[in-house]
mmCIF file of C-alpha atoms in Angstrom:
data_model
loop_
_atom_site.group_PDB
_atom_site.id
_atom_site.type_symbol
_atom_site.label_atom_id
_atom_site.label_comp_id
_atom_site.label_asym_id
_atom_site.label_seq_id
_atom_site.Cartn_x
_atom_site.Cartn_y
_atom_site.Cartn_z
ATOM 1 C CA ASP A 1 15.839 3.916 12.884
ATOM 2 C CA SER A 2 17.179 0.649 11.445
ATOM 3 C CA GLY A 3 20.796 1.343 12.366
ATOM 4 C CA VAL A 4 21.836 1.359 8.710
ATOM 5 C CA THR A 5 23.151 4.693 7.483
ATOM 6 C CA GLN A 6 23.428 5.953 3.942
ATOM 7 C CA THR A 7 24.975 9.103 2.526
ATOM 8 C CA PRO A 8 24.190 11.313 0.831
ATOM 9 C CA LYS A 9 20.434 11.532 1.272
ATOM 10 C CA HIS A 10 19.942 13.345 -2.017
ATOM 11 C CA LEU A 11 22.170 13.628 -5.058
ATOM 12 C CA ILE A 12 21.516 15.675 -8.182
ATOM 13 C CA THR A 13 23.910 15.318 -11.066
ATOM 14 C CA ALA A 14 24.133 15.443 -14.833
ATOM 15 C CA THR A 15 24.182 12.746 -17.470
ATOM 16 C CA GLY A 16 27.601 11.268 -18.048
ATOM 17 C CA GLN A 17 28.782 11.932 -14.519
ATOM 18 C CA ARG A 18 29.959 9.489 -11.854
ATOM 19 C CA VAL A 19 28.747 9.292 -8.258
ATOM 20 C CA THR A 20 29.494 7.236 -5.170
ATOM 21 C CA LEU A 21 26.862 6.180 -2.661
ATOM 22 C CA ARG A 22 27.940 5.074 0.782
ATOM 23 C CA CYS A 23 26.377 2.648 3.229
ATOM 24 C CA SER A 24 27.285 1.672 6.784
ATOM 25 C CA PRO A 25 25.564 -1.500 7.971
ATOM 26 C CA ARG A 26 24.169 -2.127 11.455
ATOM 27 C CA SER A 27 26.842 -2.867 13.995
ATOM 28 C CA GLY A 28 27.799 -6.537 13.680
ATOM 29 C CA ASP A 29 26.049 -7.190 10.373
ATOM 30 C CA LEU A 30 28.262 -8.867 7.818
ATOM 31 C CA SER A 31 25.972 -8.785 4.778
ATOM 32 C CA VAL A 32 25.273 -5.689 2.721
ATOM 33 C CA TYR A 33 22.755 -5.673 -0.132
ATOM 34 C CA TRP A 34 22.150 -2.879 -2.632
ATOM 35 C CA TYR A 35 18.733 -2.329 -4.210
ATOM 36 C CA GLN A 36 17.392 0.153 -6.738
ATOM 37 C CA GLN A 37 13.823 1.386 -6.571
ATOM 38 C CA SER A 38 12.254 3.230 -9.448
ATOM 39 C CA LEU A 39 8.578 4.073 -9.863
ATOM 40 C CA ASP A 40 7.877 1.545 -12.573
ATOM 41 C CA GLN A 41 10.163 -1.292 -11.486
ATOM 42 C CA GLY A 42 9.779 -1.603 -7.753
ATOM 43 C CA LEU A 43 12.704 -2.767 -5.616
ATOM 44 C CA GLN A 44 15.358 -4.486 -7.705
ATOM 45 C CA PHE A 45 18.339 -6.321 -6.250
ATOM 46 C CA LEU A 46 21.696 -5.065 -7.510
ATOM 47 C CA ILE A 47 24.530 -6.733 -5.583
ATOM 48 C CA HIS A 48 25.368 -8.494 -2.310
ATOM 49 C CA TYR A 49 28.560 -8.480 -0.261
ATOM 50 C CA TYR A 50 29.325 -10.668 2.726
ATOM 51 C CA ASN A 51 32.276 -9.872 4.952
ATOM 52 C CA GLY A 52 34.110 -8.110 2.157
ATOM 53 C CA GLU A 53 33.411 -10.590 -0.615
ATOM 54 C CA GLU A 54 30.974 -10.265 -3.471
ATOM 55 C CA ARG A 55 28.374 -13.030 -3.153
ATOM 56 C CA ALA A 56 25.722 -12.327 -5.747
ATOM 57 C CA LYS A 57 24.892 -9.986 -8.589
ATOM 58 C CA GLY A 58 21.432 -9.106 -9.743
ATOM 59 C CA ASN A 59 20.264 -6.647 -12.353
ATOM 60 C CA ILE A 60 23.358 -4.491 -12.031
ATOM 61 C CA LEU A 61 24.577 -2.626 -15.084
ATOM 62 C CA GLU A 62 28.228 -2.809 -16.118
ATOM 63 C CA ARG A 63 28.445 0.939 -15.481
ATOM 64 C CA PHE A 64 27.762 0.210 -11.804
ATOM 65 C CA SER A 65 30.196 -1.337 -9.362
ATOM 66 C CA ALA A 66 30.431 -1.808 -5.639
ATOM 67 C CA GLN A 67 32.778 -2.892 -2.903
ATOM 68 C CA GLN A 68 32.730 -3.658 0.789
ATOM 69 C CA PHE A 69 35.641 -2.464 2.870
ATOM 70 C CA PRO A 70 37.356 -4.142 5.858
ATOM 71 C CA ASP A 71 35.281 -2.049 8.272
ATOM 72 C CA LEU A 72 32.208 -3.499 6.467
ATOM 73 C CA HIS A 73 30.930 -0.239 5.024
ATOM 74 C CA SER A 74 30.076 -0.429 1.350
ATOM 75 C CA GLU A 75 30.129 1.918 -1.604
ATOM 76 C CA LEU A 76 28.120 1.761 -4.811
ATOM 77 C CA ASN A 77 29.719 3.522 -7.757
ATOM 78 C CA LEU A 78 27.540 4.631 -10.656
ATOM 79 C CA SER A 79 29.261 5.956 -13.771
ATOM 80 C CA SER A 80 28.287 7.338 -17.181
ATOM 81 C CA LEU A 81 24.979 8.225 -15.627
ATOM 82 C CA GLU A 82 21.825 8.246 -17.739
ATOM 83 C CA LEU A 83 18.421 9.782 -17.108
ATOM 84 C CA GLY A 84 17.037 6.318 -16.430
ATOM 85 C CA ASP A 85 19.386 5.854 -13.490
ATOM 86 C CA SER A 86 17.325 8.309 -11.481
ATOM 87 C CA ALA A 87 15.932 6.280 -8.613
ATOM 88 C CA LEU A 88 16.089 5.588 -4.900
ATOM 89 C CA TYR A 89 19.069 3.453 -3.977
ATOM 90 C CA PHE A 90 18.800 1.470 -0.766
ATOM 91 C CA CYS A 91 21.303 -0.591 1.035
ATOM 92 C CA ALA A 92 20.255 -3.214 3.529
ATOM 93 C CA SER A 93 22.210 -5.260 6.013
ATOM 94 C CA SER A 94 21.709 -8.521 7.828
ATOM 95 C CA LEU A 95 23.653 -10.406 10.446
ATOM 96 C CA GLU A 96 23.910 -13.523 8.349
ATOM 97 C CA ILE A 97 22.788 -14.593 4.912
ATOM 98 C CA ARG A 98 19.011 -15.284 4.810
ATOM 99 C CA ASN A 99 18.236 -13.316 7.950
ATOM 100 C CA GLU A 100 15.777 -10.428 7.721
ATOM 101 C CA GLN A 101 17.301 -7.381 6.093
ATOM 102 C CA PHE A 102 17.286 -3.920 7.614
ATOM 103 C CA PHE A 103 17.172 -1.064 5.159
ATOM 104 C CA GLY A 104 18.923 2.266 5.268
ATOM 105 C CA PRO A 105 17.053 5.517 4.541
ATOM 106 C CA GLY A 106 18.158 5.481 0.907
ATOM 107 C CA THR A 107 19.859 7.891 -1.465
ATOM 108 C CA ARG A 108 17.621 9.656 -3.943
ATOM 109 C CA LEU A 109 19.575 10.100 -7.159
ATOM 110 C CA THR A 110 18.331 12.549 -9.776
ATOM 111 C CA VAL A 111 20.123 12.639 -13.113
ATOM 112 C CA LEU A 112 19.352 15.733 -15.184
ATOM 113 C CA GLY B 1 11.855 -18.141 -12.813
ATOM 114 C CA GLN B 2 10.368 -16.402 -9.830
ATOM 115 C CA ASN B 3 7.303 -14.225 -9.781
ATOM 116 C CA ILE B 4 5.379 -12.390 -7.090
ATOM 117 C CA ASP B 5 1.906 -10.948 -7.522
ATOM 118 C CA GLN B 6 0.141 -8.508 -5.242
ATOM 119 C CA PRO B 7 -2.806 -6.184 -5.788
ATOM 120 C CA THR B 8 -1.633 -2.733 -6.786
ATOM 121 C CA GLU B 9 -3.868 -0.708 -4.514
ATOM 122 C CA MET B 10 -6.355 -1.180 -1.696
ATOM 123 C CA THR B 11 -8.486 1.163 0.342
ATOM 124 C CA ALA B 12 -9.840 0.528 3.828
ATOM 125 C CA THR B 13 -11.445 2.441 6.669
ATOM 126 C CA GLU B 14 -9.842 3.412 9.944
ATOM 127 C CA GLY B 15 -10.561 0.797 12.614
ATOM 128 C CA ALA B 16 -11.337 -1.924 10.086
ATOM 129 C CA ILE B 17 -9.451 -5.082 9.102
ATOM 130 C CA VAL B 18 -7.710 -5.502 5.742
ATOM 131 C CA GLN B 19 -6.083 -8.519 4.136
ATOM 132 C CA ILE B 20 -3.324 -8.043 1.559
ATOM 133 C CA ASN B 21 -2.688 -11.099 -0.570
ATOM 134 C CA CYS B 22 0.516 -12.265 -2.202
ATOM 135 C CA THR B 23 1.019 -15.183 -4.558
ATOM 136 C CA TYR B 24 4.462 -16.357 -5.510
ATOM 137 C CA GLN B 25 6.200 -18.812 -7.787
ATOM 138 C CA THR B 26 9.669 -19.957 -6.890
ATOM 139 C CA SER B 27 11.770 -23.018 -7.651
ATOM 140 C CA GLY B 28 13.108 -23.306 -4.126
ATOM 141 C CA PHE B 29 11.307 -21.895 -1.113
ATOM 142 C CA ASN B 30 13.258 -20.267 1.690
ATOM 143 C CA GLY B 31 10.604 -18.264 3.443
ATOM 144 C CA LEU B 32 8.539 -15.186 2.697
ATOM 145 C CA PHE B 33 8.987 -11.677 4.032
ATOM 146 C CA TRP B 34 6.597 -8.770 4.419
ATOM 147 C CA TYR B 35 7.868 -5.206 4.551
ATOM 148 C CA GLN B 36 6.092 -1.905 5.066
ATOM 149 C CA GLN B 37 7.230 1.141 3.134
ATOM 150 C CA HIS B 38 5.948 4.664 3.599
ATOM 151 C CA ALA B 39 6.327 6.887 0.555
ATOM 152 C CA GLY B 40 9.937 7.969 0.063
ATOM 153 C CA GLU B 41 11.140 6.037 3.086
ATOM 154 C CA ALA B 42 12.986 2.790 3.720
ATOM 155 C CA PRO B 43 11.179 -0.541 3.800
ATOM 156 C CA THR B 44 10.803 -1.807 7.372
ATOM 157 C CA PHE B 45 10.613 -5.483 8.243
ATOM 158 C CA LEU B 46 7.213 -6.752 9.383
ATOM 159 C CA SER B 47 7.286 -10.537 9.299
ATOM 160 C CA TYR B 48 8.957 -13.692 8.075
ATOM 161 C CA ASN B 49 7.126 -16.968 7.448
ATOM 162 C CA VAL B 50 8.865 -20.200 6.576
ATOM 163 C CA LEU B 51 6.292 -22.724 7.859
ATOM 164 C CA ASP B 52 2.607 -22.946 6.986
ATOM 165 C CA GLY B 53 0.184 -21.167 9.220
ATOM 166 C CA LEU B 54 -0.537 -17.870 10.866
ATOM 167 C CA GLU B 55 2.002 -15.785 12.763
ATOM 168 C CA GLU B 56 0.579 -13.020 14.888
ATOM 169 C CA LYS B 57 2.475 -9.934 15.927
ATOM 170 C CA GLY B 58 0.300 -7.309 17.563
ATOM 171 C CA ARG B 59 -2.100 -5.761 15.059
ATOM 172 C CA PHE B 60 -0.309 -7.462 12.167
ATOM 173 C CA SER B 61 -0.516 -11.149 11.273
ATOM 174 C CA SER B 62 0.965 -13.034 8.350
ATOM 175 C CA PHE B 63 -0.194 -16.310 6.882
ATOM 176 C CA LEU B 64 1.603 -18.750 4.615
ATOM 177 C CA SER B 65 0.498 -21.736 2.544
ATOM 178 C CA ARG B 66 3.481 -23.259 0.803
ATOM 179 C CA SER B 67 1.408 -25.765 -1.162
ATOM 180 C CA LYS B 68 -0.640 -22.937 -2.664
ATOM 181 C CA GLY B 69 2.218 -20.472 -3.082
ATOM 182 C CA TYR B 70 0.153 -17.982 -1.146
ATOM 183 C CA SER B 71 0.571 -15.581 1.724
ATOM 184 C CA TYR B 72 -1.419 -12.769 3.203
ATOM 185 C CA LEU B 73 -0.812 -9.939 5.608
ATOM 186 C CA LEU B 74 -3.687 -9.111 7.929
ATOM 187 C CA LEU B 75 -3.870 -5.676 9.485
ATOM 188 C CA LYS B 76 -6.375 -5.159 12.304
ATOM 189 C CA GLU B 77 -7.687 -1.996 13.936
ATOM 190 C CA LEU B 78 -6.399 0.062 11.051
ATOM 191 C CA GLN B 79 -4.860 3.427 11.827
ATOM 192 C CA MET B 80 -4.171 6.319 9.497
ATOM 193 C CA LYS B 81 -0.439 5.708 9.906
ATOM 194 C CA ASP B 82 -0.893 2.279 8.298
ATOM 195 C CA SER B 83 -1.305 4.038 4.947
ATOM 196 C CA ALA B 84 1.783 2.739 3.138
ATOM 197 C CA SER B 85 2.939 0.220 0.572
ATOM 198 C CA TYR B 86 3.239 -3.386 1.691
ATOM 199 C CA LEU B 87 5.879 -5.438 -0.056
ATOM 200 C CA CYS B 88 5.946 -9.205 -0.275
ATOM 201 C CA ALA B 89 9.392 -10.736 -0.919
ATOM 202 C CA VAL B 90 11.030 -14.127 -1.261
ATOM 203 C CA PRO B 91 14.725 -14.993 -1.341
ATOM 204 C CA GLN B 92 15.942 -15.619 -4.857
ATOM 205 C CA ALA B 93 16.229 -19.358 -5.491
ATOM 206 C CA GLY B 94 19.754 -20.598 -4.927
ATOM 207 C CA SER B 95 20.797 -17.172 -3.747
ATOM 208 C CA GLN B 96 22.803 -15.776 -0.894
ATOM 209 C CA GLY B 97 19.724 -14.174 0.572
ATOM 210 C CA ASN B 98 18.986 -11.408 -1.886
ATOM 211 C CA LEU B 99 15.270 -10.770 -2.063
ATOM 212 C CA ILE B 100 12.863 -10.710 -4.977
ATOM 213 C CA PHE B 101 10.181 -8.165 -4.199
ATOM 214 C CA GLY B 102 6.667 -7.839 -5.464
ATOM 215 C CA LYS B 103 5.700 -4.406 -6.749
ATOM 216 C CA GLY B 104 3.880 -3.724 -3.513
ATOM 217 C CA THR B 105 0.313 -2.993 -2.496
ATOM 218 C CA LYS B 106 -0.443 0.640 -1.769
ATOM 219 C CA LEU B 107 -2.897 0.783 1.122
ATOM 220 C CA SER B 108 -4.883 3.926 1.760
ATOM 221 C CA VAL B 109 -6.652 4.172 5.107
ATOM 222 C CA LYS B 110 -9.612 6.570 5.102
ATOM 223 C CA PRO B 111 -11.171 8.147 8.194
#
């Protein structure tokens, strides 16, 4: 158990819908990273927050957005969902930038 | 740009030793990470190398050569539970720590 929690564990929804994935980092960690993992692409970095501020964006679509709240939990919002958005979504946390990252159990999103 | 290459799959026998190679290209080096990922589960941190040489941690060791852009993960006394994907990752150049991952090496340990 890494200490990072993610909910929900599984999510099945339809194309065009909007979902919210939630992540709580390890106690004391200030950085939260979101990654997407699909079968053909491997783990892809989406976005990074540090202590409530957005620090970096990766291959994140405009239909996706995220935020980190004052209690340091983070939410990833995915809208206008497409079949290709089906993937495992992981969040990871670290104490400081460039420390090792600890991954949550992931949310498996299936878009039908 | 940055690129990471790893073999796609490897097979080894229980009790044996296996070496998983990783080559990388990056404009600014800030260390290299190895993660283990069982199917459908979260990646778990194995090692971090920032200086050249071998770092040993129990049955797992990781080696880095910065001049060659090369790392390997060495697994000794293989166990069935070591069947997993092994991911090599480097921080994105100029980044705030976000990682660029290789596609992973799927290791199958046979009895």
